PDB file of C-alpha atoms in Angstrom:
ATOM      1  CA  MET A   1      -3.944 -10.714   6.494  1.00 37.00           C
ATOM      2  CA  SER A   2      -5.888  -7.298   7.508  1.00 34.00           C
ATOM      3  CA  LEU A   3      -5.013  -4.388   4.899  1.00 34.00           C
ATOM      4  CA  SER A   4      -5.117  -0.547   5.503  1.00 35.00           C
ATOM      5  CA  GLU A   5      -5.871   2.380   2.964  1.00 33.00           C
ATOM      6  CA  ASP A   6      -3.382   4.581   2.242  1.00 37.00           C
ATOM      7  CA  TRP A   7      -3.053   7.289   5.098  1.00 34.00           C
ATOM      8  CA  GLU A   8      -3.161  10.831   2.518  1.00 37.00           C
ATOM      9  CA  LEU A   9      -7.032   9.118   1.602  1.00 34.00           C
ATOM     10  CA  ALA A  10      -7.964   7.502   4.808  1.00 34.00           C
ATOM     11  CA  HIS A  11      -7.335  10.951   6.544  1.00 35.00           C
ATOM     12  CA  GLY A  12      -9.180  13.142   3.622  1.00 34.00           C
ATOM     13  CA  VAL A  13      -5.787  14.674   3.134  1.00 36.00           C
ATOM     14  CA  ARG A  14      -5.028  14.973  -0.754  1.00 39.00           C
ATOM     15  CA  PRO A  15      -1.406  14.802  -2.466  1.00 43.00           C
ATOM     16  CA  GLY A  16      -0.164  18.512  -2.979  1.00 46.00           C
ATOM     17  CA  PRO A  17       1.466  19.661  -5.889  1.00 44.00           C
ATOM     18  CA  ALA A  18       4.619  18.289  -5.293  1.00 44.00           C
ATOM     19  CA  ASP A  19       3.311  14.871  -5.272  1.00 44.00           C
ATOM     20  CA  ARG A  20       0.502  15.048  -8.231  1.00 42.00           C
ATOM     21  CA  THR A  21       1.124  15.160 -11.800  1.00 41.00           C
ATOM     22  CA  GLN A  22       0.871  18.719 -13.238  1.00 42.00           C
ATOM     23  CA  GLY A  23      -2.521  19.759 -14.517  1.00 41.00           C
ATOM     24  CA  MET A  24      -4.575  16.931 -12.765  1.00 44.00           C
ATOM     25  CA  GLY A  25      -7.164  17.726 -10.422  1.00 48.00           C
ATOM     26  CA  MET A  26      -8.892  14.797  -9.421  1.00 50.00           C
ATOM     27  CA  GLY A  27      -7.994  12.228  -6.226  1.00 57.00           C
ATOM     28  CA  TRP A  28      -5.549   9.260  -6.293  1.00 54.00           C
ATOM     29  CA  PRO A  29      -7.298   5.873  -6.105  1.00 57.00           C
ATOM     30  CA  LEU A  30      -7.363   4.099  -2.874  1.00 56.00           C
ATOM     31  CA  ARG A  31      -3.800   2.729  -2.379  1.00 63.00           C
ATOM     32  CA  MET A  32      -3.883  -0.676   0.224  1.00 61.00           C
ATOM     33  CA  PHE A  33      -0.827  -1.934   2.374  1.00 67.00           C
ATOM     34  CA  GLN A  34      -0.029  -5.124   3.672  1.00 71.00           C
ATOM     35  CA  GLU A  35       0.021  -5.604   7.800  1.00 79.00           C
ATOM     36  CA  GLU A  36       3.413  -5.368   7.185  1.00 90.00           C
ATOM     37  CA  GLY A  37       5.791  -6.414   4.136  1.00 94.00           C
ATOM     38  CA  LEU A  38       8.416  -5.785   1.850  1.00 96.00           C
ATOM     39  CA  TYR A  39       8.005  -3.313  -0.796  1.00 97.00           C
ATOM     40  CA  PHE A  40      10.435  -2.186  -4.168  1.00 98.00           C
ATOM     41  CA  VAL A  41       9.217   1.948  -4.321  1.00 97.00           C
ATOM     42  CA  THR A  42       9.701   3.771  -7.445  1.00 97.00           C
ATOM     43  CA  SER A  43       9.277   7.315  -7.967  1.00 98.00           C
ATOM     44  CA  ARG A  44      10.127   9.564 -11.049  1.00 97.00           C
ATOM     45  CA  CYS A  45      10.949  13.110 -11.362  1.00 97.00           C
ATOM     46  CA  PHE A  46       8.538  15.362 -13.641  1.00 95.00           C
ATOM     47  CA  GLN A  47       8.661  15.146 -17.160  1.00 94.00           C
ATOM     48  CA  GLY A  48      11.669  12.652 -16.880  1.00 94.00           C
ATOM     49  CA  ARG A  49      13.787  16.176 -15.919  1.00 94.00           C
ATOM     50  CA  LEU A  50      17.088  15.267 -14.214  1.00 96.00           C
ATOM     51  CA  LEU A  51      16.229  16.871 -10.957  1.00 97.00           C
ATOM     52  CA  LEU A  52      18.256  14.443  -9.057  1.00 97.00           C
ATOM     53  CA  ARG A  53      21.475  14.743 -11.181  1.00 96.00           C
ATOM     54  CA  PRO A  54      24.289  13.691  -8.635  1.00 95.00           C
ATOM     55  CA  SER A  55      26.610  15.738  -7.022  1.00 95.00           C
ATOM     56  CA  VAL A  56      28.442  16.272  -3.950  1.00 94.00           C
ATOM     57  CA  GLU A  57      25.627  18.467  -2.773  1.00 93.00           C
ATOM     58  CA  VAL A  58      22.698  16.986  -4.238  1.00 95.00           C
ATOM     59  CA  ASN A  59      23.835  13.298  -2.584  1.00 96.00           C
ATOM     60  CA  GLU A  60      24.550  15.186   0.922  1.00 94.00           C
ATOM     61  CA  VAL A  61      21.113  16.482   0.977  1.00 95.00           C
ATOM     62  CA  VAL A  62      19.176  13.661  -0.322  1.00 97.00           C
ATOM     63  CA  GLY A  63      21.125  11.141   2.227  1.00 97.00           C
ATOM     64  CA  GLY A  64      20.318  13.444   4.881  1.00 96.00           C
ATOM     65  CA  VAL A  65      16.622  13.846   3.727  1.00 97.00           C
ATOM     66  CA  LEU A  66      16.335   9.711   3.559  1.00 98.00           C
ATOM     67  CA  ALA A  67      17.844   9.192   6.568  1.00 97.00           C
ATOM     68  CA  ARG A  68      15.709  11.844   8.436  1.00 96.00           C
ATOM     69  CA  ALA A  69      12.868  10.145   6.763  1.00 97.00           C
ATOM     70  CA  VAL A  70      13.735   6.796   8.019  1.00 97.00           C
ATOM     71  CA  GLN A  71      14.450   8.268  11.586  1.00 95.00           C
ATOM     72  CA  GLN A  72      11.028   9.805  11.753  1.00 94.00           C
ATOM     73  CA  SER A  73       9.361   6.199  11.033  1.00 94.00           C
ATOM     74  CA  ALA A  74      10.332   5.277  14.666  1.00 90.00           C
ATOM     75  CA  GLY A  75      11.063   1.551  13.524  1.00 92.00           C
ATOM     76  CA  THR A  76       7.940   1.193  10.997  1.00 96.00           C
ATOM     77  CA  ILE A  77       9.800   1.523   8.496  1.00 97.00           C
ATOM     78  CA  ARG A  78      13.403  -0.461   7.669  1.00 97.00           C
ATOM     79  CA  LEU A  79      15.783   0.681   4.334  1.00 98.00           C
ATOM     80  CA  HIS A  80      17.096  -2.416   3.051  1.00 98.00           C
ATOM     81  CA  ALA A  81      18.615  -1.036  -0.306  1.00 98.00           C
ATOM     82  CA  PHE A  82      18.494   1.888  -2.565  1.00 98.00           C
ATOM     83  CA  THR A  83      19.383   4.017  -5.487  1.00 98.00           C
ATOM     84  CA  PHE A  84      19.004   7.470  -6.757  1.00 98.00           C
ATOM     85  CA  ALA A  85      19.528   7.849 -10.367  1.00 96.00           C
ATOM     86  CA  SER A  86      19.431  11.556 -12.228  1.00 95.00           C
ATOM     87  CA  ASN A  87      15.523  11.457 -12.896  1.00 96.00           C
ATOM     88  CA  HIS A  88      13.999   8.760 -10.291  1.00 97.00           C
ATOM     89  CA  PHE A  89      14.833   6.696  -7.496  1.00 98.00           C
ATOM     90  CA  HIS A  90      14.418   3.151  -6.192  1.00 98.00           C
ATOM     91  CA  LEU A  91      13.675   1.992  -2.534  1.00 98.00           C
ATOM     92  CA  LEU A  92      13.474  -1.719  -0.964  1.00 98.00           C
ATOM     93  CA  VAL A  93      11.582  -1.261   2.355  1.00 98.00           C
ATOM     94  CA  TRP A  94       9.955  -3.029   4.578  1.00 97.00           C
ATOM     95  CA  ALA A  95       7.024  -0.835   6.622  1.00 96.00           C
ATOM     96  CA  ARG A  96       4.697  -1.833   8.602  1.00 94.00           C
ATOM     97  CA  GLY A  97       1.216  -0.746   7.475  1.00 87.00           C
ATOM     98  CA  ALA A  98       0.596   2.315   6.160  1.00 89.00           C
ATOM     99  CA  ALA A  99       3.852   3.644   7.648  1.00 95.00           C
ATOM    100  CA  LEU A 100       4.806   3.586   4.137  1.00 96.00           C
ATOM    101  CA  ALA A 101       2.326   6.601   2.759  1.00 94.00           C
ATOM    102  CA  PHE A 102       3.815   8.571   6.008  1.00 94.00           C
ATOM    103  CA  PHE A 103       7.510   7.871   5.403  1.00 97.00           C
ATOM    104  CA  MET A 104       7.231   8.276   1.585  1.00 97.00           C
ATOM    105  CA  GLN A 105       5.018  11.623   1.869  1.00 95.00           C
ATOM    106  CA  HIS A 106       8.376  12.896   4.261  1.00 95.00           C
ATOM    107  CA  LEU A 107      10.626  12.127   1.793  1.00 97.00           C
ATOM    108  CA  ARG A 108       9.295  13.100  -1.124  1.00 97.00           C
ATOM    109  CA  SER A 109       8.278  16.401  -0.013  1.00 95.00           C
ATOM    110  CA  ASN A 110      11.521  17.593   1.700  1.00 95.00           C
ATOM    111  CA  LEU A 111      13.174  16.011  -1.584  1.00 96.00           C
ATOM    112  CA  SER A 112      11.122  18.542  -3.984  1.00 96.00           C
ATOM    113  CA  ARG A 113      11.950  21.128  -0.906  1.00 93.00           C
ATOM    114  CA  LYS A 114      15.329  20.817  -0.552  1.00 93.00           C
ATOM    115  CA  VAL A 115      16.636  19.657  -4.142  1.00 95.00           C
ATOM    116  CA  GLY A 116      14.386  21.556  -5.922  1.00 95.00           C
ATOM    117  CA  ARG A 117      15.981  24.854  -3.753  1.00 91.00           C
ATOM    118  CA  LEU A 118      19.336  23.461  -4.270  1.00 92.00           C
ATOM    119  CA  VAL A 119      19.081  22.688  -8.257  1.00 93.00           C
ATOM    120  CA  ASP A 120      17.189  26.180  -8.621  1.00 93.00           C
ATOM    121  CA  TRP A 121      13.367  24.468  -9.487  1.00 94.00           C
ATOM    122  CA  SER A 122      10.599  25.787  -8.323  1.00 88.00           C
ATOM    123  CA  GLY A 123       7.685  24.037  -9.998  1.00 88.00           C
ATOM    124  CA  GLY A 124       6.143  20.053  -9.820  1.00 93.00           C
ATOM    125  CA  PHE A 125       9.108  17.938  -8.326  1.00 96.00           C
ATOM    126  CA  TRP A 126       7.416  14.457  -8.875  1.00 96.00           C
ATOM    127  CA  GLU A 127       5.981  13.032 -11.965  1.00 90.00           C
ATOM    128  CA  ARG A 128       3.034  10.943 -10.268  1.00 84.00           C
ATOM    129  CA  ARG A 129       2.231   9.128  -7.322  1.00 88.00           C
ATOM    130  CA  TYR A 130       5.345   6.783  -6.685  1.00 94.00           C
ATOM    131  CA  SER A 131       4.447   2.978  -7.238  1.00 95.00           C
ATOM    132  CA  ALA A 132       4.905   0.663  -4.450  1.00 95.00           C
ATOM    133  CA  GLU A 133       4.938  -2.992  -5.450  1.00 95.00           C
ATOM    134  CA  PRO A 134       4.363  -5.962  -2.552  1.00 95.00           C
ATOM    135  CA  VAL A 135       7.795  -7.784  -2.746  1.00 96.00           C
ATOM    136  CA  LEU A 136       6.813 -11.329  -1.939  1.00 93.00           C
ATOM    137  CA  ASP A 137       9.456 -14.087  -1.770  1.00 96.00           C
ATOM    138  CA  ASP A 138      13.502 -14.437  -1.240  1.00 97.00           C
ATOM    139  CA  GLU A 139      14.067 -14.973  -4.738  1.00 97.00           C
ATOM    140  CA  ALA A 140      11.821 -11.670  -5.856  1.00 97.00           C
ATOM    141  CA  MET A 141      13.667 -10.032  -2.757  1.00 97.00           C
ATOM    142  CA  VAL A 142      17.468 -10.821  -4.117  1.00 98.00           C
ATOM    143  CA  GLY A 143      16.337  -9.891  -7.762  1.00 97.00           C
ATOM    144  CA  ARG A 144      15.172  -6.365  -6.524  1.00 98.00           C
ATOM    145  CA  LEU A 145      18.633  -6.002  -4.388  1.00 98.00           C
ATOM    146  CA  ARG A 146      20.112  -7.014  -7.848  1.00 98.00           C
ATOM    147  CA  TYR A 147      18.033  -4.354  -9.688  1.00 97.00           C
ATOM    148  CA  VAL A 148      19.121  -1.529  -7.987  1.00 97.00           C
ATOM    149  CA  LEU A 149      22.961  -2.600  -8.270  1.00 97.00           C
ATOM    150  CA  ASP A 150      22.828  -2.661 -11.949  1.00 95.00           C
ATOM    151  CA  HIS A 151      22.071   0.782 -12.027  1.00 92.00           C
ATOM    152  CA  GLY A 152      23.950   2.939 -13.960  1.00 92.00           C
ATOM    153  CA  VAL A 153      25.556  -0.404 -15.417  1.00 94.00           C
ATOM    154  CA  LYS A 154      23.243  -1.742 -17.252  1.00 90.00           C
ATOM    155  CA  GLU A 155      22.213   1.601 -19.275  1.00 89.00           C
ATOM    156  CA  GLY A 156      25.647   1.770 -20.124  1.00 90.00           C
ATOM    157  CA  LEU A 157      26.848   4.494 -18.173  1.00 92.00           C
ATOM    158  CA  VAL A 158      29.607   3.069 -15.883  1.00 94.00           C
ATOM    159  CA  GLU A 159      31.377   0.027 -16.383  1.00 93.00           C
ATOM    160  CA  ARG A 160      31.261  -0.699 -12.630  1.00 94.00           C
ATOM    161  CA  SER A 161      28.095  -0.381 -10.019  1.00 96.00           C
ATOM    162  CA  ALA A 162      30.832   1.344  -7.392  1.00 95.00           C
ATOM    163  CA  GLU A 163      31.366   4.279 -10.333  1.00 95.00           C
ATOM    164  CA  TRP A 164      27.811   5.130 -10.315  1.00 95.00           C
ATOM    165  CA  PRO A 165      28.005   8.814  -8.558  1.00 95.00           C
ATOM    166  CA  GLY A 166      24.974   9.352  -7.069  1.00 96.00           C
ATOM    167  CA  LEU A 167      23.379   7.858  -4.142  1.00 97.00           C
ATOM    168  CA  THR A 168      23.191   4.437  -3.460  1.00 98.00           C
ATOM    169  CA  CYS A 169      23.422   1.729  -0.874  1.00 98.00           C
ATOM    170  CA  LEU A 170      26.315   0.136  -2.172  1.00 98.00           C
ATOM    171  CA  PRO A 171      29.178   1.728  -0.016  1.00 97.00           C
ATOM    172  CA  GLN A 172      26.889   0.290   3.309  1.00 97.00           C
ATOM    173  CA  LEU A 173      26.368  -3.238   2.118  1.00 98.00           C
ATOM    174  CA  LEU A 174      30.158  -3.787   1.102  1.00 97.00           C
ATOM    175  CA  GLY A 175      31.288  -1.920   4.742  1.00 96.00           C
ATOM    176  CA  PRO A 176      29.693  -0.190   7.293  1.00 96.00           C
ATOM    177  CA  ALA A 177      25.838  -0.568   7.148  1.00 95.00           C
ATOM    178  CA  ARG A 178      25.529   3.161   9.241  1.00 96.00           C
ATOM    179  CA  ARG A 179      26.334   6.177   7.475  1.00 96.00           C
ATOM    180  CA  LEU A 180      26.394   9.554   8.611  1.00 96.00           C
ATOM    181  CA  PHE A 181      24.851  12.571   6.289  1.00 95.00           C
ATOM    182  CA  GLN A 182      23.433  15.577   7.192  1.00 92.00           C
ATOM    183  CA  TRP A 183      19.998  17.111   7.867  1.00 89.00           C
ATOM    184  CA  PHE A 184      19.569  20.368   7.000  1.00 81.00           C
ATOM    185  CA  SER A 185      16.697  21.949   9.281  1.00 73.00           C
ATOM    186  CA  TRP A 186      14.986  24.952   7.966  1.00 53.00           C
ATOM    187  CA  THR A 187      12.886  24.676  11.133  1.00 53.00           C
ATOM    188  CA  LYS A 188      15.976  25.917  13.083  1.00 48.00           C
ATOM    189  CA  ARG A 189      17.042  28.472  10.544  1.00 47.00           C
ATOM    190  CA  TRP A 190      13.496  29.825  10.654  1.00 43.00           C
ATOM    191  CA  SER A 191      13.539  29.977  14.395  1.00 47.00           C
ATOM    192  CA  ARG A 192      16.609  32.245  14.486  1.00 53.00           C
ATOM    193  CA  ARG A 193      15.415  34.786  11.784  1.00 54.00           C
ATOM    194  CA  GLY A 194      16.922  37.875  12.710  1.00 49.00           C
ATOM    195  CA  SER A 195      19.261  36.692  14.957  1.00 48.00           C
ATOM    196  CA  GLU A 196      23.519  37.252  14.322  1.00 47.00           C
ATOM    197  CA  ASP A 197      23.438  33.433  13.438  1.00 48.00           C
ATOM    198  CA  MET A 198      20.805  33.782  10.818  1.00 44.00           C
ATOM    199  CA  ALA A 199      23.010  36.450   9.645  1.00 43.00           C
ATOM    200  CA  GLY A 200      26.030  34.495   9.698  1.00 42.00           C
ATOM    201  CA  ALA A 201      24.738  31.975   7.450  1.00 39.00           C
ATOM    202  CA  GLN A 202      24.613  31.172   3.492  1.00 47.00           C
ATOM    203  CA  GLY A 203      21.213  30.106   2.262  1.00 54.00           C
ATOM    204  CA  ARG A 204      19.432  26.879   3.274  1.00 53.00           C
ATOM    205  CA  SER A 205      22.244  24.405   3.017  1.00 53.00           C
ATOM    206  CA  ALA A 206      24.650  25.925   5.498  1.00 53.00           C
ATOM    207  CA  GLU A 207      26.705  24.421   8.054  1.00 60.00           C
ATOM    208  CA  GLU A 208      24.509  26.247  10.865  1.00 67.00           C
ATOM    209  CA  TRP A 209      20.941  24.158  10.190  1.00 71.00           C
ATOM    210  CA  ALA A 210      23.246  21.202   9.596  1.00 83.00           C
ATOM    211  CA  GLU A 211      22.145  18.296  11.907  1.00 90.00           C
ATOM    212  CA  PRO A 212      24.049  14.994  11.676  1.00 93.00           C
ATOM    213  CA  VAL A 213      21.903  11.962  11.008  1.00 95.00           C
ATOM    214  CA  GLU A 214      22.510   8.271  10.525  1.00 96.00           C
ATOM    215  CA  LEU A 215      21.268   5.878   7.775  1.00 97.00           C
ATOM    216  CA  GLU A 216      21.014   2.456   8.823  1.00 97.00           C
ATOM    217  CA  VAL A 217      20.959  -0.141   5.680  1.00 97.00           C
ATOM    218  CA  ALA A 218      19.437  -3.269   7.412  1.00 97.00           C
ATOM    219  CA  PRO A 219      20.216  -6.814   6.181  1.00 96.00           C
ATOM    220  CA  LEU A 220      17.863  -8.417   3.460  1.00 97.00           C
ATOM    221  CA  PRO A 221      15.588 -10.851   5.844  1.00 96.00           C
ATOM    222  CA  CYS A 222      16.536 -13.500   3.831  1.00 96.00           C
ATOM    223  CA  TRP A 223      20.103 -12.950   4.327  1.00 96.00           C
ATOM    224  CA  GLU A 224      20.334 -12.490   8.202  1.00 91.00           C
ATOM    225  CA  GLY A 225      21.624 -15.945   9.025  1.00 93.00           C
ATOM    226  CA  LEU A 226      24.692 -15.513   6.391  1.00 94.00           C
ATOM    227  CA  GLY A 227      26.448 -13.169   9.070  1.00 93.00           C
ATOM    228  CA  GLU A 228      28.082  -9.796   7.668  1.00 95.00           C
ATOM    229  CA  GLU A 229      30.866 -11.605   5.564  1.00 96.00           C
ATOM    230  CA  GLY A 230      28.438 -14.017   3.835  1.00 97.00           C
ATOM    231  CA  ARG A 231      26.051 -11.065   3.048  1.00 97.00           C
ATOM    232  CA  GLN A 232      29.562  -8.819   1.602  1.00 97.00           C
ATOM    233  CA  ARG A 233      30.119 -12.115  -0.397  1.00 97.00           C
ATOM    234  CA  ALA A 234      26.766 -12.358  -2.184  1.00 98.00           C
ATOM    235  CA  VAL A 235      26.374  -8.635  -2.504  1.00 98.00           C
ATOM    236  CA  ARG A 236      29.826  -8.668  -4.621  1.00 98.00           C
ATOM    237  CA  GLY A 237      28.698 -11.681  -6.537  1.00 98.00           C
ATOM    238  CA  LEU A 238      25.492  -9.837  -7.183  1.00 98.00           C
ATOM    239  CA  VAL A 239      27.913  -6.586  -8.665  1.00 97.00           C
ATOM    240  CA  GLU A 240      29.715  -9.602 -10.398  1.00 97.00           C
ATOM    241  CA  GLU A 241      26.768 -10.613 -12.628  1.00 97.00           C
ATOM    242  CA  VAL A 242      25.479  -7.337 -13.729  1.00 96.00           C
ATOM    243  CA  GLU A 243      28.893  -5.958 -14.536  1.00 95.00           C
ATOM    244  CA  SER A 244      29.982  -9.398 -16.645  1.00 95.00           C
ATOM    245  CA  GLU A 245      26.603  -9.067 -18.763  1.00 93.00           C
ATOM    246  CA  ALA A 246      27.200  -5.618 -19.612  1.00 91.00           C
ATOM    247  CA  ARG A 247      30.395  -6.190 -20.679  1.00 91.00           C
ATOM    248  CA  ALA A 248      29.012  -9.138 -22.753  1.00 91.00           C
ATOM    249  CA  ARG A 249      27.213  -6.823 -24.562  1.00 86.00           C
ATOM    250  CA  GLU A 250      29.998  -4.967 -25.710  1.00 81.00           C
ATOM    251  CA  LYS A 251      28.686  -1.335 -25.572  1.00 81.00           C
ATOM    252  CA  PRO A 252      30.657   1.510 -24.883  1.00 82.00           C
ATOM    253  CA  VAL A 253      30.378   3.256 -21.888  1.00 82.00           C
ATOM    254  CA  LEU A 254      28.338   6.661 -22.116  1.00 74.00           C
ATOM    255  CA  GLY A 255      29.323   8.441 -19.447  1.00 63.00           C
ATOM    256  CA  GLU A 256      26.901   9.673 -16.569  1.00 46.00           C
ATOM    257  CA  HIS A 257      24.295  11.442 -17.722  1.00 47.00           C
ATOM    258  CA  VAL A 258      21.060   9.478 -16.559  1.00 46.00           C
TER     259      VAL A 258
END
């Protein structure tokens, strides 16, 4: 199986301030990708700050950015699962070659700009380069999905997976696989600077700049033969497992802070 280098380094482009730990001046080591395959991706906020803390506005912006990044990948990325906590996020994705580098650059740079503006944060947004761990078999695939569904419950922040207020794939795994979000097009806003439309809009997240974009969660490859009802039954089984384990620990629920 052939491997390709990380797009950023292969093209001589160094990560920008939003993608590098503050104060580091050296380049990143080479990242190697499979010709195609599944990855479990993790990206953390600078200093563990709660820059992605859930709210209606943050969730809408994050969903729009994620959907746009998948759309821009033109079929070289498939999203199978995701969850956004207050200071990090996880994705389970299929990617072809170095497409993951393009996708993550688009995703992280737009999250840092758009969410950063929303939460009034102008410094470095990400702690370090994201991790992308290959998922090599069906057991690992289901295990990673279970880990995603366990977020918020395993930390004792919520009692049930469905109660986590951050953006998560669970509603799409148990219901329609497609969900609409708003992509706030700053390019459109900039192109109309000085116009009456620009004068009437309130900020960069105004409805005037919003474009609907669809986010689809694809079935796990190992579950494609189950059918929709079978996949939903399997997801409910995983949710029941993580919630049962949390109850067995008999720890009080702390609340929605991480």
